[in-house]
Amino acid sequence: MVWIRLWLSCAAFLSAAGGISYGLVKLSEKFWKPENPALVLALYKLALMLYWVPVSFAWICLKRISYENKILSYKGEFVCSTVPSMTDAFYLLGSLWLAGFVLSIVRFAVRQHRLSVLMRGNVPVEQPRYLAVFEECRRQAGLGAVVLCQNDRLSSPITAGFFRQQVILPFAAYTDAELRMIYEHELTHIQHRDLFWRLFALATSWVHWFNPVIYLQQGELDCLQEMVCDLSIAVKNEYYTKKEYAAFLVKLTEPETVNACTTALIKNKSQTVRRIHKMAKTKELRKPKKFVAGISCAALAVLTLIPATAVSAKAAKLQEDWIRAEEVDTIAEPQDFSDPSVEEHRFDDGSVEEIDGSQEVLPYSSTVNLEKIIDANTRYLYQYQRMSAGDSISILASCDDDSVTYRIGIKNKETGDMTSMTGTGILNHEFKISESGTYTAFVENNNNFPIKVTGAAVYK
């Protein structure tokens, strides 16, 4: 089915855009070496959004839309045509994509179930000192209701909950400075809506599970979020120094329950090393100015979409070539009716009834199925399409009764001029367009009984 191919093509085009965007950000980090991780984090978020904005796909489709004389049509087979071999191939690819998509969701559901089981062990914090420091940090962060809990199965503090946000501590003894490090870090995650972006990246990985780049992007997003949180609170903090904060990171262990629905003060050793190195080199965290961030994001979008659209256009062209190659093989010429001398030129004389069937077929394809039972003394018009001088309409028709004489041809909507040929059995002819206008293919039955015809008309 066409919609399966279009969906998979759209997903592939989007995946290409997201992957190219990620590569450009990594190159900029390598050569530009920005000191501000907040700007780089904004670029990574834009790269994730490009996995969802179908600019390349829309551009390819819009280029193929033609709307003239109140007739909507598509030029090219990419949007609405298919052939048997392509249908089989995309059914297979669609089944593989669906299997990967479902497997990704199942894996997430299993992890989420484990987390929910863990959360059942949450108990309210009762230590007055822990609560007092938490309330002070919460007010300074300007946040509303955030629940503070403890859980004996945790080895490191985490933040969980999308709607009901919770900071969860393990049962351990902390100094006031360490409590501030934990609270300020986790509350900064909530301020920056980091959990939302992690869930957004997770949903993106479900759709684009076949693209290995998305998993690298998820890791980079997590690490940059942690870096921004570290620098937001550890640089020039009156309660503790960067060295003390780094030492506290090293003291924590890797939690087993961290997933996309949580944020943790520490995630793994390699990430911790990167965060400490970044803190050591950064003397001051400056938020990127809005116009700088806007220009950077706009430049990244443009530099991404130009090559992504070019790649997508090439992929669409390959699909159209595939369709046309198989159509040519299917519509083989059983007889040679290419001689223009067999063509008849005439106007409608009213000898037969004319039926406009252009609304009964898809007005979007350059290939039209002619299969129809045509009543006695009836001319059946198929699809009108805008054509230019030099274009052509190839018609291959077959009547179920080889002894019946019938007519195939084309008609100019504006002038009423008709060009046709008459024969029996299988008729195959290419009608050249001499004058620009809106044309339709037709089959005419001049007999006193209905006939059944099959075949195709190709507008090209």
Coordinates of C-alpha atoms in Angstrom, one line a residue:
M1 CA 0.0 0.0 0.0
V2 CA 1.2 3.5 -0.8
W3 CA 0.7 4.9 2.7
I4 CA 3.2 2.4 4.1
R5 CA 5.8 3.4 1.7
L6 CA 5.1 7.1 2.3
W7 CA 5.3 6.7 6.1
L8 CA 8.6 4.7 5.9
S9 CA 10.0 7.3 3.5
C10 CA 9.0 10.1 5.7
A11 CA 10.6 8.4 8.7
A12 CA 13.8 7.8 6.8
F13 CA 13.9 11.4 5.6
L14 CA 13.4 12.7 9.1
S15 CA 16.0 10.3 10.5
A16 CA 18.5 11.6 7.9
A17 CA 17.8 15.2 8.9
G18 CA 18.3 14.3 12.6
G19 CA 21.5 12.4 12.0
I20 CA 23.0 15.1 9.8
S21 CA 22.1 17.7 12.5
Y22 CA 23.8 15.6 15.2
G23 CA 26.9 15.3 13.0
L24 CA 27.1 19.0 12.4
V25 CA 26.9 19.7 16.2
K26 CA 29.6 17.2 16.9
L27 CA 31.8 18.9 14.2
S28 CA 31.2 22.3 15.7
E29 CA 32.2 21.0 19.1
K30 CA 35.4 19.6 17.6
F31 CA 36.5 22.6 15.7
W32 CA 34.7 25.5 17.4
K33 CA 35.2 24.1 20.9
P34 CA 32.5 26.2 22.6
E35 CA 33.0 26.8 26.4
N36 CA 29.3 27.2 27.0
P37 CA 27.5 23.8 27.3
A38 CA 24.1 25.6 27.5
L39 CA 24.4 26.7 23.9
V40 CA 25.5 23.2 22.8
L41 CA 22.6 21.7 24.7
A42 CA 20.2 24.0 22.9
L43 CA 21.6 22.8 19.5
Y44 CA 21.2 19.2 20.6
K45 CA 17.5 19.8 21.5
L46 CA 17.0 21.3 18.0
A47 CA 18.6 18.3 16.5
L48 CA 16.1 16.1 18.3
M49 CA 13.2 18.3 17.0
L50 CA 14.4 17.8 13.5
Y51 CA 13.5 14.2 13.8
W52 CA 9.9 15.2 13.9
V53 CA 9.6 18.2 11.5
P54 CA 9.0 16.7 8.0
V55 CA 10.4 19.7 6.0
S56 CA 12.2 17.5 3.4
F57 CA 9.2 15.2 2.9
A58 CA 6.8 18.2 2.6
W59 CA 9.1 19.9 0.1
I60 CA 9.3 16.8 -2.1
C61 CA 5.5 16.4 -2.1
L62 CA 4.8 20.1 -2.7
K63 CA 7.1 20.1 -5.7
R64 CA 4.9 17.4 -7.2
I65 CA 1.6 19.2 -6.7
S66 CA -0.1 20.9 -9.6
Y67 CA -3.3 22.9 -9.3
E68 CA -4.6 24.4 -12.5
N69 CA -8.1 25.0 -13.6
K70 CA -9.4 23.8 -10.3
I71 CA -7.8 20.4 -10.9
L72 CA -5.4 18.9 -8.3
S73 CA -2.8 16.5 -9.5
Y74 CA 0.6 15.2 -8.6
K75 CA 3.4 15.0 -11.2
G76 CA 5.4 11.8 -10.6
E77 CA 4.6 8.5 -9.0
F78 CA 6.3 9.1 -5.6
V79 CA 3.1 10.3 -3.8
C80 CA 0.4 7.9 -5.0
S81 CA 1.7 5.1 -7.1
T82 CA 3.2 1.7 -6.4
V83 CA 4.1 -1.5 -8.2
P84 CA 3.9 -5.1 -6.9
S85 CA 7.6 -5.5 -6.2
M86 CA 7.7 -2.2 -4.3
T87 CA 4.6 -3.1 -2.3
D88 CA 6.2 -6.4 -1.2
A89 CA 9.4 -4.7 -0.3
F90 CA 7.8 -2.0 1.8
Y91 CA 5.4 -4.5 3.4
L92 CA 8.5 -6.3 4.7
L93 CA 10.3 -3.1 5.7
G94 CA 7.1 -1.9 7.4
S95 CA 6.8 -5.1 9.4
L96 CA 10.4 -4.8 10.5
W97 CA 9.9 -1.2 11.6
L98 CA 6.7 -2.1 13.5
A99 CA 8.5 -4.9 15.2
G100 CA 11.3 -2.7 16.3
F101 CA 8.9 0.0 17.4
V102 CA 6.8 -2.4 19.5
L103 CA 10.0 -3.9 21.0
S104 CA 11.3 -0.5 22.1
I105 CA 8.0 0.3 23.8
V106 CA 8.0 -3.1 25.6
R107 CA 11.5 -2.6 26.8
F108 CA 10.5 0.8 28.2
A109 CA 7.4 -0.6 29.8
V110 CA 9.5 -3.3 31.6
R111 CA 11.9 -0.6 32.9
Q112 CA 9.0 1.6 33.9
H113 CA 7.4 -1.3 35.8
R114 CA 10.7 -1.8 37.7
L115 CA 10.8 1.8 38.6
S116 CA 7.2 1.8 39.7
V117 CA 7.9 -1.2 42.0
L118 CA 10.9 0.7 43.4
M119 CA 8.8 3.8 44.0
R120 CA 6.5 1.8 46.3
G121 CA 9.3 1.9 48.8
N122 CA 9.3 5.7 49.0
V123 CA 8.7 7.1 52.5
P124 CA 8.5 10.7 53.5
V125 CA 11.7 12.3 54.9
E126 CA 11.3 12.9 58.6
Q127 CA 14.7 14.5 59.6
P128 CA 14.0 18.2 60.3
R129 CA 17.4 19.2 59.1
Y130 CA 16.9 17.5 55.7
L131 CA 13.5 19.1 55.3
A132 CA 14.7 22.6 56.3
V133 CA 17.5 22.7 53.8
F134 CA 15.2 21.3 51.1
E135 CA 12.5 24.0 51.7
E136 CA 15.2 26.7 51.5
C137 CA 16.6 25.4 48.2
R138 CA 13.1 24.9 46.8
R139 CA 12.1 28.5 47.6
Q140 CA 15.4 29.8 46.1
A141 CA 14.6 27.8 42.9
G142 CA 11.1 29.3 42.7
L143 CA 9.4 25.9 42.4
G144 CA 6.0 24.8 43.6
A145 CA 5.2 21.5 45.1
V146 CA 8.1 19.0 44.9
V147 CA 8.0 16.0 47.2
L148 CA 11.0 14.9 49.2
C149 CA 11.2 11.1 49.9
Q150 CA 13.7 8.4 50.9
N151 CA 14.1 4.9 49.6
D152 CA 16.4 2.2 51.0
R153 CA 16.9 0.6 47.6
L154 CA 18.7 3.6 46.2
S155 CA 22.4 4.2 46.2
S156 CA 22.3 7.7 44.7
P157 CA 19.7 10.5 44.8
I158 CA 17.4 10.7 41.8
T159 CA 14.5 12.9 40.6
A160 CA 11.4 11.1 39.2
G161 CA 7.9 11.9 38.2
F162 CA 6.6 13.9 35.2
F163 CA 3.5 15.4 36.8
R164 CA 4.2 14.7 40.5
Q165 CA 7.9 15.5 40.8
Q166 CA 9.9 13.8 43.5
V167 CA 13.4 14.1 44.8
I168 CA 14.3 10.8 46.3
L169 CA 17.2 10.2 48.7
P170 CA 18.8 7.0 49.8
F171 CA 19.0 6.3 53.5
A172 CA 22.4 7.9 54.1
A173 CA 24.0 10.6 56.3
Y174 CA 24.7 13.9 54.5
T175 CA 26.2 17.1 55.7
D176 CA 24.3 20.4 55.0
A177 CA 26.6 21.2 52.2
E178 CA 26.0 17.8 50.6
L179 CA 22.3 18.2 51.0
R180 CA 22.5 21.5 49.2
M181 CA 24.5 19.9 46.4
I182 CA 21.8 17.2 45.9
Y183 CA 18.8 19.5 46.2
E184 CA 20.2 22.3 44.0
H185 CA 21.3 19.8 41.4
E186 CA 17.9 18.0 41.2
L187 CA 15.8 21.1 41.5
T188 CA 17.8 22.6 38.6
H189 CA 16.9 19.6 36.5
I190 CA 13.2 20.3 37.3
Q191 CA 13.7 24.0 36.5
H192 CA 15.2 23.2 33.1
R193 CA 12.5 20.5 32.3
D194 CA 15.2 18.0 31.7
L195 CA 13.0 15.1 32.3
F196 CA 10.6 16.2 29.5
W197 CA 13.5 16.4 27.1
R198 CA 14.7 12.9 28.1
L199 CA 11.3 11.5 27.5
F200 CA 11.1 13.4 24.2
A201 CA 14.4 11.8 23.2
L202 CA 13.1 8.4 24.3
A203 CA 10.0 8.7 22.1
T204 CA 12.2 9.8 19.2
S205 CA 14.3 6.7 19.6
W206 CA 11.1 4.5 19.4
V207 CA 10.2 5.9 16.0
H208 CA 13.8 6.0 14.7
W209 CA 15.1 2.8 16.5
F210 CA 16.8 1.8 13.2
N211 CA 19.1 4.8 13.4
P212 CA 22.1 4.2 15.7
V213 CA 22.8 7.9 15.9
I214 CA 19.7 8.6 18.0
Y215 CA 21.2 6.6 20.9
L216 CA 24.4 8.6 20.8
Q217 CA 22.2 11.7 20.9
Q218 CA 20.4 10.5 24.0
G219 CA 23.7 10.0 25.8
E220 CA 25.0 13.4 24.8
L221 CA 21.8 15.0 25.9
D222 CA 21.9 13.4 29.3
C223 CA 25.6 14.4 29.8
L224 CA 25.1 18.0 28.7
Q225 CA 22.1 18.3 31.0
E226 CA 24.2 17.2 33.9
M227 CA 27.0 19.5 32.9
V228 CA 24.7 22.5 32.8
C229 CA 23.3 21.6 36.2
D230 CA 26.8 21.2 37.7
L231 CA 28.0 24.6 36.4
S232 CA 24.7 26.3 37.3
I233 CA 25.2 25.5 41.0
A234 CA 28.9 24.7 41.6
V235 CA 30.4 27.8 40.0
K236 CA 30.7 30.6 42.7
N237 CA 28.5 28.9 45.3
E238 CA 28.8 30.3 48.8
Y239 CA 28.1 27.0 50.5
Y240 CA 30.7 24.8 48.7
T241 CA 33.5 24.9 46.1
K242 CA 33.8 23.1 42.8
K243 CA 36.4 20.8 44.3
E244 CA 34.0 19.8 47.1
Y245 CA 31.2 19.2 44.6
A246 CA 33.5 17.1 42.3
A247 CA 34.6 15.1 45.3
F248 CA 31.0 14.4 46.2
L249 CA 30.3 13.2 42.6
V250 CA 33.2 10.7 42.9
K251 CA 31.9 9.4 46.2
L252 CA 28.5 8.5 44.7
T253 CA 28.0 5.1 43.0
E254 CA 26.1 4.3 39.8
P255 CA 22.4 3.7 40.5
E256 CA 20.8 0.7 38.9
T257 CA 17.4 2.3 38.5
V258 CA 18.2 5.3 36.4
N259 CA 16.2 5.4 33.1
A260 CA 14.5 8.0 30.9
C261 CA 11.9 8.7 33.6
T262 CA 14.5 9.8 36.2
T263 CA 17.4 12.2 36.5
A264 CA 20.3 11.3 38.7
L265 CA 23.1 13.3 40.3
I266 CA 25.5 10.7 38.9
K267 CA 25.0 8.2 36.0
N268 CA 28.3 6.5 35.1
K269 CA 32.0 6.9 35.6
S270 CA 32.9 8.2 32.2
Q271 CA 30.2 10.8 32.3
T272 CA 31.4 11.9 35.8
V273 CA 35.0 12.3 34.5
R274 CA 33.7 14.6 31.6
R275 CA 31.6 16.6 34.1
I276 CA 34.6 17.1 36.5
H277 CA 36.9 18.2 33.6
K278 CA 34.3 20.6 32.4
M279 CA 33.9 22.2 35.9
A280 CA 37.7 22.5 36.2
K281 CA 38.0 24.4 33.0
T282 CA 34.9 26.7 33.5
K283 CA 35.3 29.8 35.7
E284 CA 31.8 31.2 35.0
L285 CA 28.6 29.9 33.4
R286 CA 27.0 32.5 31.1
K287 CA 23.6 31.9 29.6
P288 CA 23.7 32.3 25.8
K289 CA 22.2 35.5 24.6
K290 CA 18.9 34.9 22.8
F291 CA 20.0 36.3 19.5
V292 CA 23.2 34.2 19.6
A293 CA 21.1 31.1 20.3
G294 CA 18.6 32.0 17.7
I295 CA 21.2 32.5 15.0
S296 CA 23.0 29.3 15.9
C297 CA 19.8 27.3 15.8
A298 CA 18.8 28.8 12.5
A299 CA 22.2 28.1 11.0
L300 CA 22.1 24.5 12.2
A301 CA 18.5 24.1 10.7
V302 CA 19.6 25.5 7.3
L303 CA 22.8 23.5 7.2
T304 CA 20.9 20.4 8.1
L305 CA 17.9 20.7 5.8
I306 CA 19.8 21.5 2.6
P307 CA 21.7 18.2 2.4
A308 CA 18.8 16.3 4.0
T309 CA 16.4 17.6 1.3
A310 CA 18.9 16.7 -1.4
V311 CA 19.3 13.2 -0.1
S312 CA 15.5 12.8 0.3
A313 CA 14.9 14.1 -3.3
K314 CA 17.4 11.5 -4.6
A315 CA 15.6 8.7 -2.6
A316 CA 12.2 9.8 -4.0
K317 CA 13.6 9.9 -7.5
L318 CA 14.9 6.3 -7.1
Q319 CA 11.5 5.2 -6.0
E320 CA 9.9 6.8 -9.0
D321 CA 12.4 5.2 -11.3
W322 CA 11.6 1.8 -9.7
I323 CA 7.9 2.4 -10.3
R324 CA 8.3 3.5 -13.9
A325 CA 10.7 0.7 -14.8
E326 CA 8.2 -1.9 -13.6
E327 CA 5.3 -0.1 -15.3
V328 CA 7.3 -0.2 -18.6
D329 CA 7.8 -4.0 -18.1
T330 CA 4.1 -4.5 -17.3
I331 CA 2.8 -2.4 -20.2
A332 CA 4.7 -4.2 -22.9
E333 CA 3.7 -3.5 -26.4
P334 CA 1.9 -6.5 -27.8
Q335 CA 1.4 -4.8 -31.2
D336 CA 3.0 -1.8 -32.8
F337 CA 0.5 1.0 -33.0
S338 CA 3.1 3.8 -32.9
D339 CA 2.3 5.0 -36.4
P340 CA 0.6 8.4 -36.1
S341 CA -1.3 7.7 -39.3
V342 CA -3.7 5.4 -37.4
E343 CA -4.8 8.4 -35.3
E344 CA -8.2 10.0 -35.9
H345 CA -8.8 13.7 -35.2
R346 CA -12.4 14.8 -34.6
F347 CA -14.8 16.7 -32.3
D348 CA -17.6 15.4 -30.2
D349 CA -20.6 14.9 -32.6
G350 CA -23.0 13.7 -30.0
S351 CA -23.2 10.2 -31.4
V352 CA -22.3 8.6 -28.0
E353 CA -23.0 9.5 -24.4
E354 CA -20.0 11.0 -22.6
I355 CA -19.4 10.2 -19.0
D356 CA -16.8 12.2 -17.0
G357 CA -15.3 9.7 -14.5
S358 CA -12.4 11.9 -13.4
Q359 CA -13.9 12.1 -9.9
E360 CA -14.0 8.4 -9.6
V361 CA -10.3 7.9 -9.8
L362 CA -7.4 9.3 -7.8
P363 CA -6.5 12.7 -9.3
Y364 CA -3.0 12.4 -8.1
S365 CA -1.3 9.8 -10.2
S366 CA 0.4 9.9 -13.5
T367 CA -0.8 6.3 -14.1
V368 CA -4.5 5.6 -14.3
N369 CA -6.2 2.1 -14.2
L370 CA -8.6 1.8 -17.1
E371 CA -10.5 -1.2 -15.7
K372 CA -14.2 -0.4 -16.3
I373 CA -17.4 -1.8 -17.8
I374 CA -18.4 0.7 -20.4
D375 CA -22.1 0.9 -21.3
A376 CA -23.3 0.7 -24.9
N377 CA -22.6 3.8 -27.1
T378 CA -20.7 5.5 -24.3
R379 CA -17.4 7.4 -24.1
Y380 CA -15.8 7.2 -20.6
L381 CA -13.4 9.9 -19.6
Y382 CA -10.8 9.0 -17.0
Q383 CA -8.5 11.6 -15.4
Y384 CA -7.9 15.2 -16.5
Q385 CA -4.4 16.4 -16.1
R386 CA -2.5 19.5 -17.2
M387 CA -0.1 18.7 -20.0
S388 CA 2.4 20.7 -22.0
A389 CA 3.3 20.6 -25.7
G390 CA 5.7 17.7 -26.2
D391 CA 4.2 15.6 -23.4
S392 CA 2.4 12.4 -24.2
I393 CA -0.3 10.0 -22.9
S394 CA 0.3 6.3 -23.4
I395 CA -2.7 4.1 -23.4
L396 CA -2.7 0.3 -23.2
A397 CA -6.2 -1.2 -23.3
S398 CA -7.6 -4.7 -23.6
C399 CA -11.2 -5.8 -24.3
D400 CA -12.4 -9.0 -22.9
D401 CA -13.9 -9.9 -26.2
D402 CA -11.2 -9.9 -28.9
S403 CA -13.8 -9.5 -31.7
V404 CA -15.3 -6.2 -30.4
T405 CA -14.2 -3.0 -32.0
Y406 CA -13.7 0.0 -29.7
R407 CA -11.8 3.2 -29.5
I408 CA -9.1 4.7 -27.2
G409 CA -7.9 8.3 -27.3
I410 CA -7.4 11.6 -25.6
K411 CA -9.5 14.7 -25.3
N412 CA -8.6 18.4 -24.8
K413 CA -10.9 19.8 -22.2
E414 CA -10.7 23.4 -23.4
T415 CA -11.1 22.8 -27.1
G416 CA -13.0 19.5 -27.2
D417 CA -10.6 18.2 -29.8
M418 CA -10.2 14.4 -29.7
T419 CA -7.4 12.2 -31.0
S420 CA -8.1 8.5 -31.1
M421 CA -7.5 5.2 -32.7
T422 CA -9.9 2.2 -33.3
G423 CA -9.2 -1.5 -33.1
T424 CA -10.0 -4.8 -31.5
G425 CA -8.5 -6.9 -28.7
I426 CA -5.4 -5.2 -27.3
L427 CA -4.8 -1.5 -28.3
N428 CA -1.6 0.3 -27.4
H429 CA -0.7 3.8 -28.5
E430 CA 1.2 6.8 -27.4
F431 CA -0.7 10.1 -28.1
K432 CA 1.6 13.1 -28.5
I433 CA 0.4 16.4 -27.0
S434 CA 0.8 19.1 -29.7
E435 CA -0.8 22.0 -27.8
S436 CA -0.6 22.7 -24.0
G437 CA -3.9 22.2 -22.2
T438 CA -5.9 19.9 -19.9
Y439 CA -6.3 16.4 -21.3
T440 CA -7.9 13.1 -20.4
A441 CA -7.6 9.6 -21.6
F442 CA -10.8 7.9 -22.7
V443 CA -12.2 4.6 -24.0
E444 CA -15.2 4.7 -26.3
N445 CA -17.7 1.9 -26.9
N446 CA -19.6 2.3 -30.2
N447 CA -21.4 -1.0 -29.8
N448 CA -25.0 -1.6 -28.8
F449 CA -23.9 -3.7 -25.8
P450 CA -21.6 -3.0 -22.8
I451 CA -17.9 -4.1 -22.9
K452 CA -15.3 -4.6 -20.2
V453 CA -11.9 -3.0 -20.7
T454 CA -8.7 -3.3 -18.7
G455 CA -5.3 -1.6 -19.0
A456 CA -3.6 1.6 -18.0
A457 CA -3.0 5.2 -19.2
V458 CA 0.3 6.8 -18.4
Y459 CA 0.6 10.6 -18.4
K460 CA 4.2 11.7 -19.0

